[in-house]
Coordinates of C-alpha atoms in Angstrom, one line a residue:
X629 CA 0.9 -26.5 -11.7
X630 CA -2.4 -24.6 -12.0
X631 CA -2.9 -21.0 -11.0
X632 CA -4.9 -22.0 -8.0
X633 CA -2.1 -24.4 -7.0
X634 CA 0.4 -21.6 -7.3
X635 CA -1.8 -19.4 -5.1
X636 CA -2.2 -22.2 -2.6
X637 CA 1.5 -22.6 -2.3
X638 CA 1.9 -18.9 -1.7
X639 CA -0.8 -19.2 0.9
X640 CA 1.1 -21.9 2.7
X641 CA 4.1 -19.5 2.9
X642 CA 1.9 -16.8 4.3
X643 CA 0.6 -19.1 7.0
X644 CA 4.2 -19.8 8.1
X645 CA 4.5 -16.1 8.9
X646 CA 7.1 -13.4 8.1
X647 CA 10.6 -12.9 9.3
X648 CA 12.3 -9.5 9.0
X649 CA 15.8 -9.6 7.8
X650 CA 17.9 -9.5 4.6
X651 CA 19.9 -12.8 4.7
X652 CA 17.2 -14.9 3.1
X653 CA 16.2 -12.5 0.3
X654 CA 19.8 -11.7 -0.4
X655 CA 20.4 -15.5 -0.9
X656 CA 17.3 -15.9 -3.0
X657 CA 18.3 -13.0 -5.2
X658 CA 21.8 -14.6 -5.6
X659 CA 20.2 -17.9 -6.8
X660 CA 18.2 -15.8 -9.3
X661 CA 21.4 -14.1 -10.5
X662 CA 20.6 -10.9 -8.7
X663 CA 17.9 -9.4 -10.8
X664 CA 17.9 -6.2 -8.7
X665 CA 21.3 -5.3 -10.1
X666 CA 19.9 -5.3 -13.6
X667 CA 17.2 -2.8 -13.0
X668 CA 16.8 1.0 -12.4
X669 CA 14.7 1.1 -9.2
X670 CA 13.0 3.9 -7.2
X671 CA 12.6 2.5 -3.7
X672 CA 9.6 3.9 -1.7
X673 CA 9.0 3.6 2.1
X674 CA 6.7 5.4 4.5
X675 CA 3.5 4.8 6.5
X676 CA 0.8 6.4 4.2
X677 CA 1.0 7.2 0.5
X678 CA 3.6 4.7 -0.6
X679 CA 1.3 3.0 -3.1
X680 CA -0.1 6.3 -4.3
X681 CA 3.3 7.8 -4.9
X682 CA 4.5 4.6 -6.7
X683 CA 1.4 4.8 -8.9
X684 CA 2.0 8.5 -9.7
X685 CA 5.7 7.8 -10.6
X686 CA 4.7 4.9 -12.7
X687 CA 2.1 7.0 -14.6
X688 CA 4.6 9.7 -15.3
X689 CA 7.3 7.4 -16.6
X690 CA 4.9 5.4 -18.7
X691 CA 3.5 8.6 -20.1
X692 CA 7.1 9.6 -21.0
X693 CA 7.4 6.3 -23.0
X694 CA 9.3 4.1 -20.5
X695 CA 8.4 0.5 -19.8
X696 CA 7.5 0.4 -16.1
X697 CA 7.5 -2.2 -13.4
X698 CA 5.3 -1.7 -10.4
X699 CA 5.6 -3.7 -7.1
X700 CA 3.1 -2.8 -4.4
X701 CA 1.3 -4.3 -1.5
X702 CA -1.2 -5.3 -0.2
X703 CA -3.6 -6.2 -3.0
X704 CA -7.3 -5.5 -3.0
X705 CA -8.8 -8.4 -4.8
X706 CA -6.2 -10.4 -6.8
X707 CA -2.6 -11.3 -5.9
X708 CA -1.7 -10.3 -9.4
X709 CA -2.2 -6.6 -8.6
X710 CA 1.1 -6.6 -6.7
X711 CA 3.2 -7.2 -9.9
X712 CA 2.5 -5.0 -12.9
X713 CA 4.2 -4.0 -16.1
X714 CA 2.9 -0.9 -17.8
X715 CA 0.0 -1.2 -15.4
X716 CA -0.9 -4.6 -16.8
X717 CA -1.2 -7.3 -14.1
X718 CA 1.1 -10.2 -14.3
X719 CA -0.7 -13.0 -16.1
X720 CA -1.9 -16.1 -14.4
X721 CA 0.4 -18.1 -16.7
X722 CA 3.4 -16.0 -15.6
X723 CA 2.4 -16.4 -11.9
X724 CA 2.3 -20.2 -12.4
X725 CA 5.7 -20.1 -14.2
X726 CA 7.4 -17.9 -11.6
X727 CA 5.9 -19.6 -8.6
X728 CA 7.0 -22.9 -10.0
X729 CA 10.6 -21.7 -10.2
X730 CA 10.5 -20.2 -6.7
X731 CA 9.0 -23.4 -5.3
X732 CA 12.0 -25.4 -6.6
X733 CA 14.4 -22.9 -5.1
X734 CA 12.6 -22.9 -1.8
X735 CA 13.0 -26.7 -1.5
X736 CA 16.7 -26.2 -0.6
X737 CA 15.7 -24.8 2.7
X738 CA 14.6 -26.8 5.7
X739 CA 10.9 -26.6 6.6
X740 CA 11.4 -24.4 9.6
X741 CA 13.7 -22.1 7.6
X742 CA 11.7 -21.7 4.4
X743 CA 11.6 -18.3 2.8
X744 CA 8.6 -16.2 3.6
X745 CA 5.7 -15.2 1.3
X746 CA 7.0 -11.6 0.9
X747 CA 10.6 -12.7 0.4
X748 CA 9.5 -15.1 -2.4
X749 CA 7.3 -12.6 -4.2
X750 CA 9.9 -9.8 -4.0
X751 CA 12.5 -11.9 -5.8
X752 CA 9.8 -13.2 -8.2
X753 CA 8.8 -9.6 -9.1
X754 CA 12.3 -8.4 -9.6
X755 CA 13.1 -11.4 -11.9
X756 CA 9.9 -10.8 -13.8
X757 CA 10.7 -7.1 -14.4
X758 CA 14.1 -8.1 -15.8
X759 CA 12.4 -10.6 -18.1
X760 CA 10.1 -7.9 -19.3
X761 CA 12.9 -5.5 -20.0
X762 CA 11.5 -2.8 -17.7
X763 CA 13.2 0.6 -18.0
X764 CA 12.3 1.7 -14.5
X765 CA 10.8 -0.1 -11.5
X766 CA 8.8 1.5 -8.7
X767 CA 9.3 -0.7 -5.6
X768 CA 7.2 -0.3 -2.5
X769 CA 8.5 -1.6 0.8
X770 CA 6.3 -4.2 2.6
X771 CA 6.9 -3.5 6.3
X772 CA 9.2 -0.8 7.7
X773 CA 12.3 -0.6 5.5
X774 CA 15.6 -1.5 7.2
X775 CA 14.9 -5.2 7.4
X776 CA 12.3 -5.3 4.6
X777 CA 12.9 -7.9 1.9
X778 CA 12.9 -5.1 -0.7
X779 CA 16.0 -3.5 0.9
X780 CA 18.4 -5.7 -1.0
X781 CA 18.2 -3.2 -3.9
X782 CA 20.5 -0.4 -4.8
X783 CA 18.1 2.2 -6.2
X784 CA 18.7 5.3 -8.3
X785 CA 16.5 7.2 -5.8
X786 CA 15.0 6.7 -2.3
X787 CA 11.6 8.1 -1.4
X788 CA 10.1 8.6 2.0
X789 CA 6.4 9.3 2.2
X790 CA 4.6 10.6 5.3
X791 CA 5.4 8.7 8.4
X792 CA 3.0 8.1 11.2
X793 CA 2.1 5.5 13.8
X794 CA 1.5 2.0 12.5
X795 CA 2.9 -1.5 13.1
X796 CA 4.4 -0.2 16.4
X797 CA 4.9 -3.8 17.7
X798 CA 7.5 -4.3 14.9
X799 CA 8.9 -0.9 14.2
X800 CA 9.0 0.9 17.5
X801 CA 6.8 2.7 19.9
X802 CA 7.9 6.2 19.1
X803 CA 7.5 8.1 15.9
X804 CA 11.2 8.6 15.8
X805 CA 11.9 4.9 16.1
X806 CA 9.5 4.2 13.3
X807 CA 11.2 6.9 11.2
X808 CA 14.6 5.3 11.8
X809 CA 13.3 1.9 10.5
X810 CA 11.8 3.6 7.4
X811 CA 15.0 5.5 6.8
X812 CA 16.9 2.2 6.8
X813 CA 16.3 2.0 3.1
X814 CA 18.6 5.0 2.5
X815 CA 21.8 3.9 0.6
X816 CA 25.2 5.6 0.5
X817 CA 25.3 8.5 -2.0
X818 CA 21.8 7.7 -3.4
X819 CA 19.6 10.8 -3.2
X820 CA 16.7 10.9 -0.7
X821 CA 13.4 12.6 -1.5
X822 CA 11.3 13.2 1.5
X823 CA 7.7 14.3 2.1
X824 CA 6.9 17.0 4.7
X825 CA 7.0 15.4 8.1
X826 CA 6.8 16.5 11.7
X827 CA 10.1 18.1 12.7
X828 CA 11.5 15.2 14.7
X829 CA 10.8 12.7 11.9
X830 CA 12.5 14.9 9.3
X831 CA 15.5 15.2 11.7
X832 CA 15.9 11.4 12.0
X833 CA 15.7 10.9 8.2
X834 CA 18.0 13.8 7.4
X835 CA 20.6 12.5 10.0
X836 CA 20.6 9.0 8.4
X837 CA 21.1 10.6 5.0
X838 CA 24.0 12.7 6.3
X839 CA 25.6 9.6 7.9
X840 CA 25.4 7.8 4.5
X841 CA 26.5 10.8 2.5
X842 CA 23.2 10.7 0.6
X843 CA 21.8 14.0 -0.8
X844 CA 18.6 14.9 1.1
X845 CA 15.8 16.8 -0.5
X846 CA 12.6 17.9 1.3
X847 CA 9.6 18.5 -0.9
X848 CA 9.3 22.3 -1.4
X849 CA 5.9 22.5 -3.2
X850 CA 3.0 22.0 -0.8
X851 CA 0.6 20.6 -3.5
X852 CA 0.6 19.6 -7.2
X853 CA -2.6 18.8 -9.2
X854 CA -3.4 15.2 -9.7
X855 CA -6.3 13.0 -10.8
X856 CA -6.4 11.4 -7.4
X857 CA -8.8 13.2 -5.0
X858 CA -7.8 14.7 -1.7
X859 CA -5.4 17.3 -0.4
X860 CA -3.0 14.5 0.8
X861 CA -2.8 13.2 -2.8
X862 CA -1.9 16.7 -4.1
X863 CA 0.9 16.6 -1.5
X864 CA 1.9 13.1 -2.7
X865 CA 1.9 14.5 -6.2
X866 CA 4.3 17.3 -5.2
X867 CA 6.7 14.6 -3.9
X868 CA 6.4 12.5 -7.0
X869 CA 7.1 15.5 -9.2
X870 CA 10.2 16.3 -7.2
X871 CA 11.5 12.8 -7.5
X872 CA 11.0 12.7 -11.3
X873 CA 12.7 16.1 -11.7
X874 CA 15.8 14.9 -9.8
X875 CA 16.1 11.1 -10.5
X876 CA 18.0 11.5 -13.7
X877 CA 15.6 9.8 -16.1
X878 CA 14.7 12.2 -18.9
X879 CA 11.0 13.0 -19.3
X880 CA 9.3 15.6 -21.4
X881 CA 7.9 18.8 -19.8
X882 CA 4.4 17.5 -20.4
X883 CA 4.9 14.0 -19.0
X884 CA 4.7 15.1 -15.4
X885 CA 1.3 17.0 -15.5
X886 CA -0.1 14.4 -18.0
X887 CA 1.0 11.4 -15.9
X888 CA -0.3 13.0 -12.7
X889 CA -3.6 13.9 -14.5
X890 CA -4.2 10.3 -15.7
X891 CA -3.0 8.3 -12.7
X892 CA -5.4 5.7 -11.3
X893 CA -5.1 4.0 -7.9
X894 CA -8.1 2.0 -6.8
X895 CA -9.6 2.1 -3.3
X896 CA -8.3 5.5 -2.4
X897 CA -11.1 8.0 -2.1
X898 CA -12.6 6.2 -5.1
X899 CA -16.2 7.3 -5.9
X900 CA -18.5 4.6 -7.2
X901 CA -22.0 5.4 -8.3
X902 CA -24.5 2.6 -7.6
X903 CA -27.9 3.7 -8.9
X904 CA -28.9 6.8 -6.9
X905 CA -26.2 6.1 -4.3
X906 CA -22.7 7.4 -4.2
X907 CA -20.1 5.3 -2.4
X908 CA -16.7 6.7 -1.4
X909 CA -14.4 3.8 -1.0
X910 CA -11.1 4.5 0.9
X911 CA -8.5 2.2 2.3
X912 CA -8.0 4.4 5.4
X913 CA -6.8 1.9 8.1
X914 CA -4.9 4.0 10.5
X915 CA -5.4 7.5 12.1
X916 CA -3.3 9.3 9.4
X917 CA -5.5 7.7 6.7
X918 CA -8.7 8.5 8.6
X919 CA -7.5 12.1 9.0
X920 CA -7.0 12.4 5.3
X921 CA -10.4 10.9 4.6
X922 CA -12.0 13.3 7.2
X923 CA -10.3 16.3 5.5
X924 CA -11.7 15.2 2.2
X925 CA -15.2 14.9 3.6
X926 CA -15.0 18.4 5.1
X927 CA -13.8 19.9 1.9
X928 CA -16.1 18.1 -0.6
X929 CA -19.3 17.3 1.3
X930 CA -19.9 20.3 3.5
X931 CA -23.7 19.9 3.2
X932 CA -23.9 16.1 3.5
X933 CA -23.4 13.7 6.4
X934 CA -22.8 10.3 4.9
X935 CA -23.3 6.9 6.5
X936 CA -20.1 5.1 7.4
X937 CA -19.7 1.4 6.6
X938 CA -16.7 0.2 8.5
X939 CA -14.7 -2.9 9.3
X940 CA -11.3 -3.0 10.9
X941 CA -8.4 -5.2 12.0
X942 CA -8.1 -5.6 15.8
X943 CA -4.4 -4.8 15.7
X944 CA -4.8 -1.4 14.1
X945 CA -5.5 1.9 16.0
X946 CA -9.2 1.8 15.0
X947 CA -10.4 3.7 18.1
X948 CA -8.6 6.9 17.0
X949 CA -9.7 6.4 13.4
X950 CA -13.3 6.1 14.4
X951 CA -13.0 9.2 16.7
X952 CA -11.8 11.2 13.7
X953 CA -14.6 10.1 11.4
X954 CA -17.6 9.9 13.7
X955 CA -18.4 13.6 13.9
X956 CA -18.7 13.7 10.1
X957 CA -21.2 10.9 9.6
X958 CA -24.9 10.4 10.3
X959 CA -24.7 6.7 11.1
X960 CA -22.2 3.9 11.4
X961 CA -22.7 0.4 10.2
X962 CA -20.1 -2.1 11.5
X963 CA -19.3 -5.2 9.5
X964 CA -16.7 -8.0 9.7
X965 CA -13.6 -8.2 7.5
X966 CA -12.3 -11.4 5.9
X967 CA -9.2 -11.8 8.1
X968 CA -8.4 -13.7 11.2
X969 CA -7.1 -10.4 12.6
X970 CA -10.6 -8.8 12.1
X971 CA -12.4 -7.1 15.0
X972 CA -15.8 -8.4 15.8
X973 CA -18.5 -6.0 14.6
X974 CA -20.3 -5.9 17.9
X975 CA -17.1 -4.8 19.7
X976 CA -16.6 -2.1 17.1
X977 CA -20.2 -1.0 17.5
X978 CA -19.9 -0.8 21.3
X979 CA -17.1 1.8 20.9
X980 CA -18.8 3.6 18.0
X981 CA -21.9 4.2 20.2
X982 CA -19.8 6.4 22.4
X983 CA -19.4 8.8 19.5
X984 CA -22.5 8.4 17.3
X985 CA -26.2 7.9 18.1
X986 CA -27.1 5.7 15.1
X987 CA -24.9 2.6 15.1
X988 CA -25.7 -0.9 13.9
X989 CA -23.7 -4.2 14.0
X990 CA -23.9 -6.6 11.1
X991 CA -22.8 -10.2 10.6
X992 CA -21.8 -9.8 7.0
X993 CA -20.9 -7.2 4.4
X994 CA -24.1 -8.0 2.4
X995 CA -26.2 -7.3 5.5
X996 CA -24.3 -4.0 6.0
X997 CA -24.9 -3.0 2.4
X998 CA -28.6 -3.7 2.9
X999 CA -28.6 -1.4 5.9
X1000 CA -27.4 1.6 3.8
X1001 CA -29.9 1.1 0.9
X1002 CA -31.5 4.5 0.4
X1003 CA -28.7 6.5 1.9
X1004 CA -27.5 8.9 -0.9
X1005 CA -23.9 9.0 0.3
X1006 CA -22.0 6.1 1.9
X1007 CA -18.3 6.1 3.0
X1008 CA -16.6 2.6 3.1
X1009 CA -13.4 2.6 5.1
X1010 CA -11.4 0.8 7.8
X1011 CA -9.5 -2.0 6.1
X1012 CA -7.9 -3.0 2.8
X1013 CA -9.8 -6.3 3.3
X1014 CA -13.1 -4.6 3.4
X1015 CA -12.3 -2.4 0.4
X1016 CA -11.5 -5.5 -1.7
X1017 CA -14.7 -7.2 -0.7
X1018 CA -16.7 -4.1 -1.6
X1019 CA -15.0 -3.8 -4.9
X1020 CA -16.0 -7.4 -5.7
X1021 CA -19.6 -6.6 -4.9
X1022 CA -19.7 -3.4 -7.1
X1023 CA -17.6 -4.5 -10.0
X1024 CA -18.6 -8.2 -10.2
X1025 CA -14.8 -8.7 -9.9
X1026 CA -13.6 -12.3 -10.1
X1027 CA -14.0 -13.6 -6.6
X1028 CA -10.4 -14.6 -6.4
X1029 CA -10.5 -15.5 -2.7
X1030 CA -6.9 -14.2 -2.5
X1031 CA -7.3 -11.5 0.2
X1032 CA -6.0 -14.0 2.7
X1033 CA -2.6 -13.6 1.2
X1034 CA -2.5 -10.2 2.8
X1035 CA -2.6 -11.8 6.3
X1036 CA 0.7 -12.3 8.0
X1037 CA 2.4 -12.6 11.3
X1038 CA 6.1 -12.2 12.3
X1039 CA 7.9 -15.5 12.6
X1040 CA 10.2 -15.9 15.6

């Protein structure tokens, strides 16, 4: 099996959709001799900030001398970003080896009952982390929490990042229902570390913790310094700091500020200089993310109105996101994203014109980038897909054509 053949097989699983539930991943883990039971895991759920908090925790523990495993989603350019040890991407050779093993195991299932993409890569990652002798694993949920494939683990700590509206068609129409699904990762007697939330969300999470006799800790510090820009990242850093201080893994006094000061997380308020132009690349894809981006622009660029290069998925709340960002920009350039769920740029532009005088619709990202030539400050936002495509443009990244692995649908 070649690396491309391994990716192609994963792509076939992705095309068959996703199915929420723990029966299949539990069985797959059993076949793999339950790697999750051989690892110290911090399990992270939430709507926004999951990946950032995982990256912060990873940086702190690695700084302290521990060997770290990091499992996050979605990826920006390469599938290999999802599975990292000491912030080194899993090698192509190891992807081939692990996919080969998972493919053999998957053959025991009937075609209509095959494991999903996310179920396969969750077990694949856990098994890989055991092989690498990881001291600590930072595990991000995929969708929700209660029925997410990652919820087969028994962690040393449970972390809930800020919860807002997203994936309502799967998690519930109210913020309290969504919170209940996220809180589904809480395990009996395992401490819960929670970000500041609206009162009704905190109440839901705290009640689940009480029901399961799990110690509940709400972050006390409003902000902690970190290398990642934005007030919301300083709030995420305060949460990460609280987790490390309480999780029971010894770190030196300097490891927390040093780890937070050196953390890197691509595509989140990332500034890229391209000649005389500055690009702010941010994966804001829902209103909460757009609000965080808007706050950053208000704080850091009070005397500049950037152009906004935006592409979105049709099933996201892109209208509210655009309403939050439109007052802060001088022009909006609408581009397509490489997903079957992408919204047509002309439809996006029609709505954008209700909120901004200068709006253009483009048929490709390259055309959109041509439109912003000469603009000193450009914000790129709206979709993880778009961020990955832009990163390929700027960094001459290997065009892996693997963004499609981020696409999914719920299987009946």
